[in-house]
Coordinates of C-alpha atoms and ligand atoms in Angstrom, one line a residue:
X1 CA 276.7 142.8 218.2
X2 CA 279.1 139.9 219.4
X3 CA 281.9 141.1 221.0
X4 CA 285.1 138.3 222.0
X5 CA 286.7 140.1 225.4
X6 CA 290.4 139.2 225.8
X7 CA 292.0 140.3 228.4
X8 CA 296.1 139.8 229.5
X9 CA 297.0 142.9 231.7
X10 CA 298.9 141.0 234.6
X11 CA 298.4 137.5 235.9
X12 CA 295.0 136.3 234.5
X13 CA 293.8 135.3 230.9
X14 CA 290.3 135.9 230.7
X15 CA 288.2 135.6 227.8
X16 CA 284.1 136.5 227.5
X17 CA 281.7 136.8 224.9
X18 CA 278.9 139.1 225.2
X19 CA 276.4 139.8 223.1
X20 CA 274.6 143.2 223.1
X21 CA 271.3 142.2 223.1
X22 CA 271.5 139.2 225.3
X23 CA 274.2 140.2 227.8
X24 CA 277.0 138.2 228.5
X25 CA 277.3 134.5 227.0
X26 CA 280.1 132.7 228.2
X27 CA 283.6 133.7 230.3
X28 CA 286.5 132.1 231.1
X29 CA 289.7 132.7 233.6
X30 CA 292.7 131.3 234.1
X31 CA 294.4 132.6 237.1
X32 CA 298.5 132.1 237.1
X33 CA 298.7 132.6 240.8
X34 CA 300.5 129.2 241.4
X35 CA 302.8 130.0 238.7
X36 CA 303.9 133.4 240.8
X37 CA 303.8 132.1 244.3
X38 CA 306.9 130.9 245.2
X39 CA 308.2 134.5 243.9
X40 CA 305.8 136.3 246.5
X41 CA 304.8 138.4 243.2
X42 CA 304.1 138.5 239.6
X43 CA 307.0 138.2 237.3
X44 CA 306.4 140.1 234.4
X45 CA 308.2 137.7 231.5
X46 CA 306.7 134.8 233.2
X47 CA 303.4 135.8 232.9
X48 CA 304.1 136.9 229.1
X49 CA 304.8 133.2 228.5
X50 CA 302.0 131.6 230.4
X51 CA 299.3 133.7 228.4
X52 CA 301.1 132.9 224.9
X53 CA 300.4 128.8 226.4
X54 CA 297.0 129.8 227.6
X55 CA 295.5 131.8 225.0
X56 CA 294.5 129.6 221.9
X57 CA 293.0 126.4 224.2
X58 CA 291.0 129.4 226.2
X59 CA 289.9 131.1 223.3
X60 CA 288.0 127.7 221.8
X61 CA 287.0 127.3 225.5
X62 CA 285.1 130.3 225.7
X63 CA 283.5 129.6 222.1
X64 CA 282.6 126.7 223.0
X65 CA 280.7 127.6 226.2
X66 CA 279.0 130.4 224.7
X67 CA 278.0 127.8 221.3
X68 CA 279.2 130.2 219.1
X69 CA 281.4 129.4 216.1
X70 CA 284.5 132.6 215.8
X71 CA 282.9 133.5 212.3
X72 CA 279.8 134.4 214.1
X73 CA 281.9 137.5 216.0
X74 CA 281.6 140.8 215.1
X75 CA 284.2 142.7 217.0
X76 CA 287.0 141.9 218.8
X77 CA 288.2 143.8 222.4
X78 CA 291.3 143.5 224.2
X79 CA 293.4 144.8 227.3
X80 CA 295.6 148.4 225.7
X81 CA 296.8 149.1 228.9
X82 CA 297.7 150.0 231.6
X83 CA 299.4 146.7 232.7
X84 CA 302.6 144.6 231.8
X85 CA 304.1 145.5 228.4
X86 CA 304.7 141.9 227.2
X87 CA 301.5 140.5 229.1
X88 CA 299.2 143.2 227.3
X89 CA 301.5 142.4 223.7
X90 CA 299.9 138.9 224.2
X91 CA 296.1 140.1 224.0
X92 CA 296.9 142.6 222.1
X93 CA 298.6 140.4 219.2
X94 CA 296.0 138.0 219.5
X95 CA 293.3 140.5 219.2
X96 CA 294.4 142.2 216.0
X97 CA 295.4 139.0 214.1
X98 CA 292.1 137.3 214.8
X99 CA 290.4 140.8 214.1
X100 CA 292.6 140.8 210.8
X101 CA 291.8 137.6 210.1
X102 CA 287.8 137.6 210.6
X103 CA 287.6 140.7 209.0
X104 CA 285.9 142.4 212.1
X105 CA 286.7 145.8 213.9
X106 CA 289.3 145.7 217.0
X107 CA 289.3 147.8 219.8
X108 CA 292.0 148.2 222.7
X109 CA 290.4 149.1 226.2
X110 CA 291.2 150.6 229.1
X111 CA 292.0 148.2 231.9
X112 CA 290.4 150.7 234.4
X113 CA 287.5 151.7 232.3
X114 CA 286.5 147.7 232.2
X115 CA 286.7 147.5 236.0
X116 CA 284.6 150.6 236.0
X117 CA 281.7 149.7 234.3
X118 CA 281.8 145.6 235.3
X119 CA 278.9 146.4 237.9
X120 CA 276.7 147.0 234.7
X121 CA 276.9 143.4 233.6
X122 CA 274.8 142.8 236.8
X123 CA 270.7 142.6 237.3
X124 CA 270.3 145.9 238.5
X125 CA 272.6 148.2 236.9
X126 CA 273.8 151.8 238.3
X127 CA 272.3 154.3 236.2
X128 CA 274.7 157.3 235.3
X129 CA 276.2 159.6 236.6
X130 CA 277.6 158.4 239.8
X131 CA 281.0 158.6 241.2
X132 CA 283.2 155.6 241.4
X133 CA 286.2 154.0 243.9
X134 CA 288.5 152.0 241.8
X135 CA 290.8 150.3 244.1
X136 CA 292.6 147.3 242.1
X137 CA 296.1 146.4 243.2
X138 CA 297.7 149.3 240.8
X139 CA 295.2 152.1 241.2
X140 CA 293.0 153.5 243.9
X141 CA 291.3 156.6 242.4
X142 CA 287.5 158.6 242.8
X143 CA 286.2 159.3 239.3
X144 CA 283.1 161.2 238.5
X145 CA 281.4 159.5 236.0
X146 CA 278.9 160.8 234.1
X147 CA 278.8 158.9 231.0
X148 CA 281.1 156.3 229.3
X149 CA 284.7 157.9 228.8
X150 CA 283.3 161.0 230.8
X151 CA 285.1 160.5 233.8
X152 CA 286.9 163.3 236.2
X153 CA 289.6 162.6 238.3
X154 CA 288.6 163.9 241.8
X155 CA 291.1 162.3 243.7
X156 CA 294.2 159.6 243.9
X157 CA 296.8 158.0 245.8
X158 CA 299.9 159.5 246.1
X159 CA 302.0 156.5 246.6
X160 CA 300.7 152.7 247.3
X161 CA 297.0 151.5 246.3
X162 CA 294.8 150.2 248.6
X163 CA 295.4 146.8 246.9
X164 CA 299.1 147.1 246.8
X165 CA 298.6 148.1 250.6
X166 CA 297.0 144.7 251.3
X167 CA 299.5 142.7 249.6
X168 CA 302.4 144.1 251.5
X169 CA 301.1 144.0 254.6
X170 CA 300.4 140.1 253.9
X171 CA 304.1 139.5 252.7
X172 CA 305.3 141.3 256.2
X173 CA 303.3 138.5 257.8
X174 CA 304.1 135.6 255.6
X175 CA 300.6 135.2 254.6
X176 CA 300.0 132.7 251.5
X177 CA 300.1 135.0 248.4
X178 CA 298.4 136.6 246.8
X179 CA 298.0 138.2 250.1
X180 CA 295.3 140.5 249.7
X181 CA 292.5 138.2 250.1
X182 CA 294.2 136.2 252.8
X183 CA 294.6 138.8 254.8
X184 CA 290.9 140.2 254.1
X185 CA 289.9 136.2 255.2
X186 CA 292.4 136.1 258.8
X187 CA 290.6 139.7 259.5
X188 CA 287.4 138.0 260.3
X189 CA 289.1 136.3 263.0
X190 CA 291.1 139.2 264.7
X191 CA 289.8 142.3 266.7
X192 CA 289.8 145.4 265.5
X193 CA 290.1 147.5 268.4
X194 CA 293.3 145.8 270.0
X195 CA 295.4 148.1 268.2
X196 CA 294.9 152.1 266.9
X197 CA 295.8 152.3 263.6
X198 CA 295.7 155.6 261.8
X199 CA 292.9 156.7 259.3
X200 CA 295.6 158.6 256.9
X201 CA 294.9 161.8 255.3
X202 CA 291.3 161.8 256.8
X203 CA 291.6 165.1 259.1
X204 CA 291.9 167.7 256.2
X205 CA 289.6 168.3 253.2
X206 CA 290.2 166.7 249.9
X207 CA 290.3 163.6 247.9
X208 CA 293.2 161.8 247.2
X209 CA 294.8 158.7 249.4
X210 CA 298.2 157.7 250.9
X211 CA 298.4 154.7 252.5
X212 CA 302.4 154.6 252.5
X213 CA 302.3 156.2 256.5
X214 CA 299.4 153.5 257.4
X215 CA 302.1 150.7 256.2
X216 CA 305.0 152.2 257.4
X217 CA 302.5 152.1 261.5
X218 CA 301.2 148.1 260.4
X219 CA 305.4 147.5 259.5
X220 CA 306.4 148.9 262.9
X221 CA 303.6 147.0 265.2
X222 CA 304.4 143.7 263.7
X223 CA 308.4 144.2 264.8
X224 CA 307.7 145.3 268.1
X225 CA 305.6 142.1 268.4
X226 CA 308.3 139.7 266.2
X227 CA 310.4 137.3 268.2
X228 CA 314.1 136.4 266.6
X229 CA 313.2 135.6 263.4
X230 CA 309.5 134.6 264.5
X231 CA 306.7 135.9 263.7
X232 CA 304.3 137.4 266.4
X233 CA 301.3 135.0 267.8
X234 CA 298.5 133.8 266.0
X235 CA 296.1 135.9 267.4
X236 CA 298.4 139.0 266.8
X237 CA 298.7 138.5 263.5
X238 CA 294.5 137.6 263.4
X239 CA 294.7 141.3 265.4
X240 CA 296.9 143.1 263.4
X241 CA 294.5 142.1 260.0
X242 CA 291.9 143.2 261.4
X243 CA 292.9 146.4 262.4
X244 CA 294.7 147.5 259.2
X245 CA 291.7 146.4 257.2
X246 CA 289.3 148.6 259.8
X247 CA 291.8 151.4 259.0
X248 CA 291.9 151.1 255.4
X249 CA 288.2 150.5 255.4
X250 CA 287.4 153.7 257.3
X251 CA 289.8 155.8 255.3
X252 CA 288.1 154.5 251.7
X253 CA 284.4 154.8 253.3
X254 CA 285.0 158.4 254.8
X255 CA 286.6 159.5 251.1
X256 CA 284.1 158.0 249.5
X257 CA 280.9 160.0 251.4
X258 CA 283.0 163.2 250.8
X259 CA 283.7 162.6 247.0
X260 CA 278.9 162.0 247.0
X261 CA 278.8 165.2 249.1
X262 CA 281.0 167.5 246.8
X263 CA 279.7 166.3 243.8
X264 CA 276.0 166.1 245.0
X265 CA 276.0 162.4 243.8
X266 CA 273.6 159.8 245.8
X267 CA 275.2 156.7 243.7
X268 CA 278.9 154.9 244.5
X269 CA 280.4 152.7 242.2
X270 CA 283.1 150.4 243.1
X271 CA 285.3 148.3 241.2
X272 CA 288.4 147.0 241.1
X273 CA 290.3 143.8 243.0
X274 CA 289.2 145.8 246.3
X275 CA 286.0 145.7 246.0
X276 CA 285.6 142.6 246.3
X277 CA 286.6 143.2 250.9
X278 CA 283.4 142.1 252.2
X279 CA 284.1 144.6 255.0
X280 CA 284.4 147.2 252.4
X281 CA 281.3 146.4 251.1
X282 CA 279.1 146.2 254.2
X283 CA 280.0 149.4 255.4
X284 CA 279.7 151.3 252.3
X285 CA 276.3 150.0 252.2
X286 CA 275.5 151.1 256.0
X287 CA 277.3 154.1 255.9
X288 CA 275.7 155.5 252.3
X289 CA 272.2 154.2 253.4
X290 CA 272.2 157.1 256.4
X291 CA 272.7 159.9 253.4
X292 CA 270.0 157.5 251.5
X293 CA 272.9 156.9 249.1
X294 CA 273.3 153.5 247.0
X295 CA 276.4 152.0 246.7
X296 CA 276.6 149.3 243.1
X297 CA 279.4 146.2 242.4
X298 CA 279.9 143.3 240.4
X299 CA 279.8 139.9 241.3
X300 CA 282.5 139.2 243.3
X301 CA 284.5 136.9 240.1
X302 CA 283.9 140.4 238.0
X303 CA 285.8 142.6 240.6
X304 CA 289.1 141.5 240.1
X305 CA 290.4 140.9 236.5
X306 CA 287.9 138.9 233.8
X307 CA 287.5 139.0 229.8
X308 CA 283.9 140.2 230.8
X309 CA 284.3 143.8 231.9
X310 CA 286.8 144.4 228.4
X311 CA 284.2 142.6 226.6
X312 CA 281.0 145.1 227.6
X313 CA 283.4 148.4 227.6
X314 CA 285.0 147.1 224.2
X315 CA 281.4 146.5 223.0
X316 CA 280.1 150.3 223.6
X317 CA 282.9 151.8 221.8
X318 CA 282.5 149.3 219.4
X319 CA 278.7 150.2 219.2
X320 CA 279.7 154.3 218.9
X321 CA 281.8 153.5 216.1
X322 CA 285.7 153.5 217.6
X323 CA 288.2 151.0 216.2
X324 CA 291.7 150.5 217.0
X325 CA 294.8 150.6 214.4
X326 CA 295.4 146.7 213.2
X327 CA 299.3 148.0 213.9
X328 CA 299.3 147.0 217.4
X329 CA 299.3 149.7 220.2
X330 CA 299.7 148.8 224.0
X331 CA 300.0 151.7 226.6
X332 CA 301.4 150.5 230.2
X333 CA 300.4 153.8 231.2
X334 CA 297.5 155.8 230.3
X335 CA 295.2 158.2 232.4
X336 CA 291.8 157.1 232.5
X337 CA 290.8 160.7 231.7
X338 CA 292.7 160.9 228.3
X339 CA 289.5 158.5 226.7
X340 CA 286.9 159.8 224.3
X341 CA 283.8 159.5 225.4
X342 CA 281.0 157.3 223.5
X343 CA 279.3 160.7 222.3
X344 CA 282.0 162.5 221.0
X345 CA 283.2 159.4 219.0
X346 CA 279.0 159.2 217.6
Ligands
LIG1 O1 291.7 144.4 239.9 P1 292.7 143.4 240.3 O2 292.4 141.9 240.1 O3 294.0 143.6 239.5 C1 294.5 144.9 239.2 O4 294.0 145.5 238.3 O5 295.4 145.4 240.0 O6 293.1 143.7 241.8 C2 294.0 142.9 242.5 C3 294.1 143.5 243.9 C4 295.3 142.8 244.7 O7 296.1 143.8 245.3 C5 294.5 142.0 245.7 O8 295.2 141.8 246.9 C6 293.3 142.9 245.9 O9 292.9 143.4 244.7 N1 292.2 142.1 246.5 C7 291.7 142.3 247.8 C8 290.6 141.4 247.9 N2 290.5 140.6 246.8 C9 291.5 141.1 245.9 N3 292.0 143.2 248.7 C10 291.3 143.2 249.9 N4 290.3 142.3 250.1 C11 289.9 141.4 249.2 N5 288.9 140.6 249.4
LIG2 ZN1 292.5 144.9 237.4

């Protein structure tokens, strides 16, 4: 089955085309970051607009790439939610009138459930079940996975995401946006144990995240080192990264080797824009390999958002037989554990 992957939740158009028996073809991205820069954050009917100008040129893009023709598609996925309401209208339109047009099936997809299984577009492929981190810039959440649309919710954030955590953090210190990254890049540089920063919500059992108190501690260091108006010195603010990313680091890692202890699983997933921190990353993998646990990701371009990931989720559901209303449905919110999952659907 060929399966076109659109996907318009925030700030990036992607498209992919993967086929089920040869994996994935073709992608394409177009980021809008420079469009959202000089607002220090994506602004929603902005990036509504840019998609509608992006879309068509992308979509014969992609086709071309992959050297297929668009009659040669047999389904069609896009972005449902959750994301911007206009952004995901974009897809979502497109989706359904191509999909009318072609006479194929449309499905919308879950913006968290293509994050989740991205890692499986990769050469070696986590096996189910295993629990997953998904830390993107709206959602930092550990899901037990044990099968496509089973997932259990074992534990959240109660306010910020890890990605949203990042951001802020880099807008405090007037770091090039989108700030996540940037600051993940100055951390290299800084020291980590110049300053204590607190591991929140670490000291008492359970699962779920807050990473307001850690921000409110990063917010209150970088005044007591700001001049009038000026920010603190380089190698502060090389310092400060470092240490919040440690902290945020540690917190994730020691949630995530409780979350494979309670649920007797030996295989992490993680996926999402956060997952791309190479910290992250390297100690996950030293940490899990003491409790001979594995952790799994996709290539760093598939972490953050890509047509890809909606194109291999929408292609399973596709394969089990789901299809989507052609009257257009978008959902800015929806809990990851409302889905079907592939076997009740077959
Ligand atoms: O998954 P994603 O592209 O979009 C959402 O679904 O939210 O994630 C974007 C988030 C942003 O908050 C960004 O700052 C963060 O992922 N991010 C990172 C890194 N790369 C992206 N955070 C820390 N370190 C990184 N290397
Ligand atoms: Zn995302």
């Amino acid at each position: 089955m060929l399966v076109l992957g659109i996907e318009t939740s925030c700030d990036e158009t992607g498209f992919a085309v993967y086929d089920s028996a040869k994996g994935l073809l073709a992608h394409s991205l177009y980021s809008q970051v420079a469009l959202h820069a000089d607002y220090g954050g994506v602004v929603p009917e902005l990036a509504s607009r840019d998609h509608v100008r992006k879309i068509l040129p992308m979509l014969n893009e992609v086709l071309t790439k992959a050297g297929v023709t668009k009659q040669a598609i047999d389904g069609i996925a896009y972005t449902a939610g959750p994301g911007l309401m206009g952004a995901l209208m974009v897809g979502g339109s497109m989706a359904t009138g191509l999909g009318f047009t072609l006479d194929v099936p449309v499905i919308g997809v879950h913006h968290m459930e293509g994050h989740l299984l991205a890692p499986m577009l990769e050469d070696t492929p986590p096996e189910f079940p295993f629990v997953a981190l998904l830390v993107s810039g709206g959602h930092t959440q550990l899901v037990l996975v044990e099968g496509i649309g089973r997932y259990q919710l074992l534990g959240e954030s109660l306010d910020d995401a890890a990605g949203e955590a990042f951001d802020k953090i880099a807008k405090m210190l007037d770091l090039d946006y989108p700030g996540g990254p940037v600051l993940a890049t100055m951390a290299e540089k800084g020291q980590v144990q110049r300053f204590d920063f607190p591991r929140p919500m670490t000291d008492r059992p359970g699962l779920d995240f807050s990473f307001s108190g850690l921000k409110t501690h990063t917010r209150n260091l970088i005044e007591k080192y700001r001049g009038d108006d000026v920010l603190p010195d380089d190698q502060t603010v090389l310092d400060i990264c470092a240490g919040f990313q440690e902290a945020v680091v540690d917190t994730l890692v020691i949630k995530c080797k409780r979350a494979l202890k309670q649920t007797g699983m030996s295989k992490l997933v993680i996926a999402g824009g956060v997952s791309a921190n190479k910290r992250l990353r390297e100690k996950l993998e030293t940490e899990l390999a003491k409790n001979n646990a594995e952790v799994f990701y996709a290539r760093h371009e598939f972490c953050t958002d890509n047509g890809a990931m909606i194109a291999y989720a929408g292609c399973q559901r596709l394969l089990a037989g789901e299809r989507s209303e052609l009257a257009l449905s978008v959902t800015p919110r929806w809990p990851l554990q409302n889905l079907s999952s592939i076997e009740e659907l077959s």
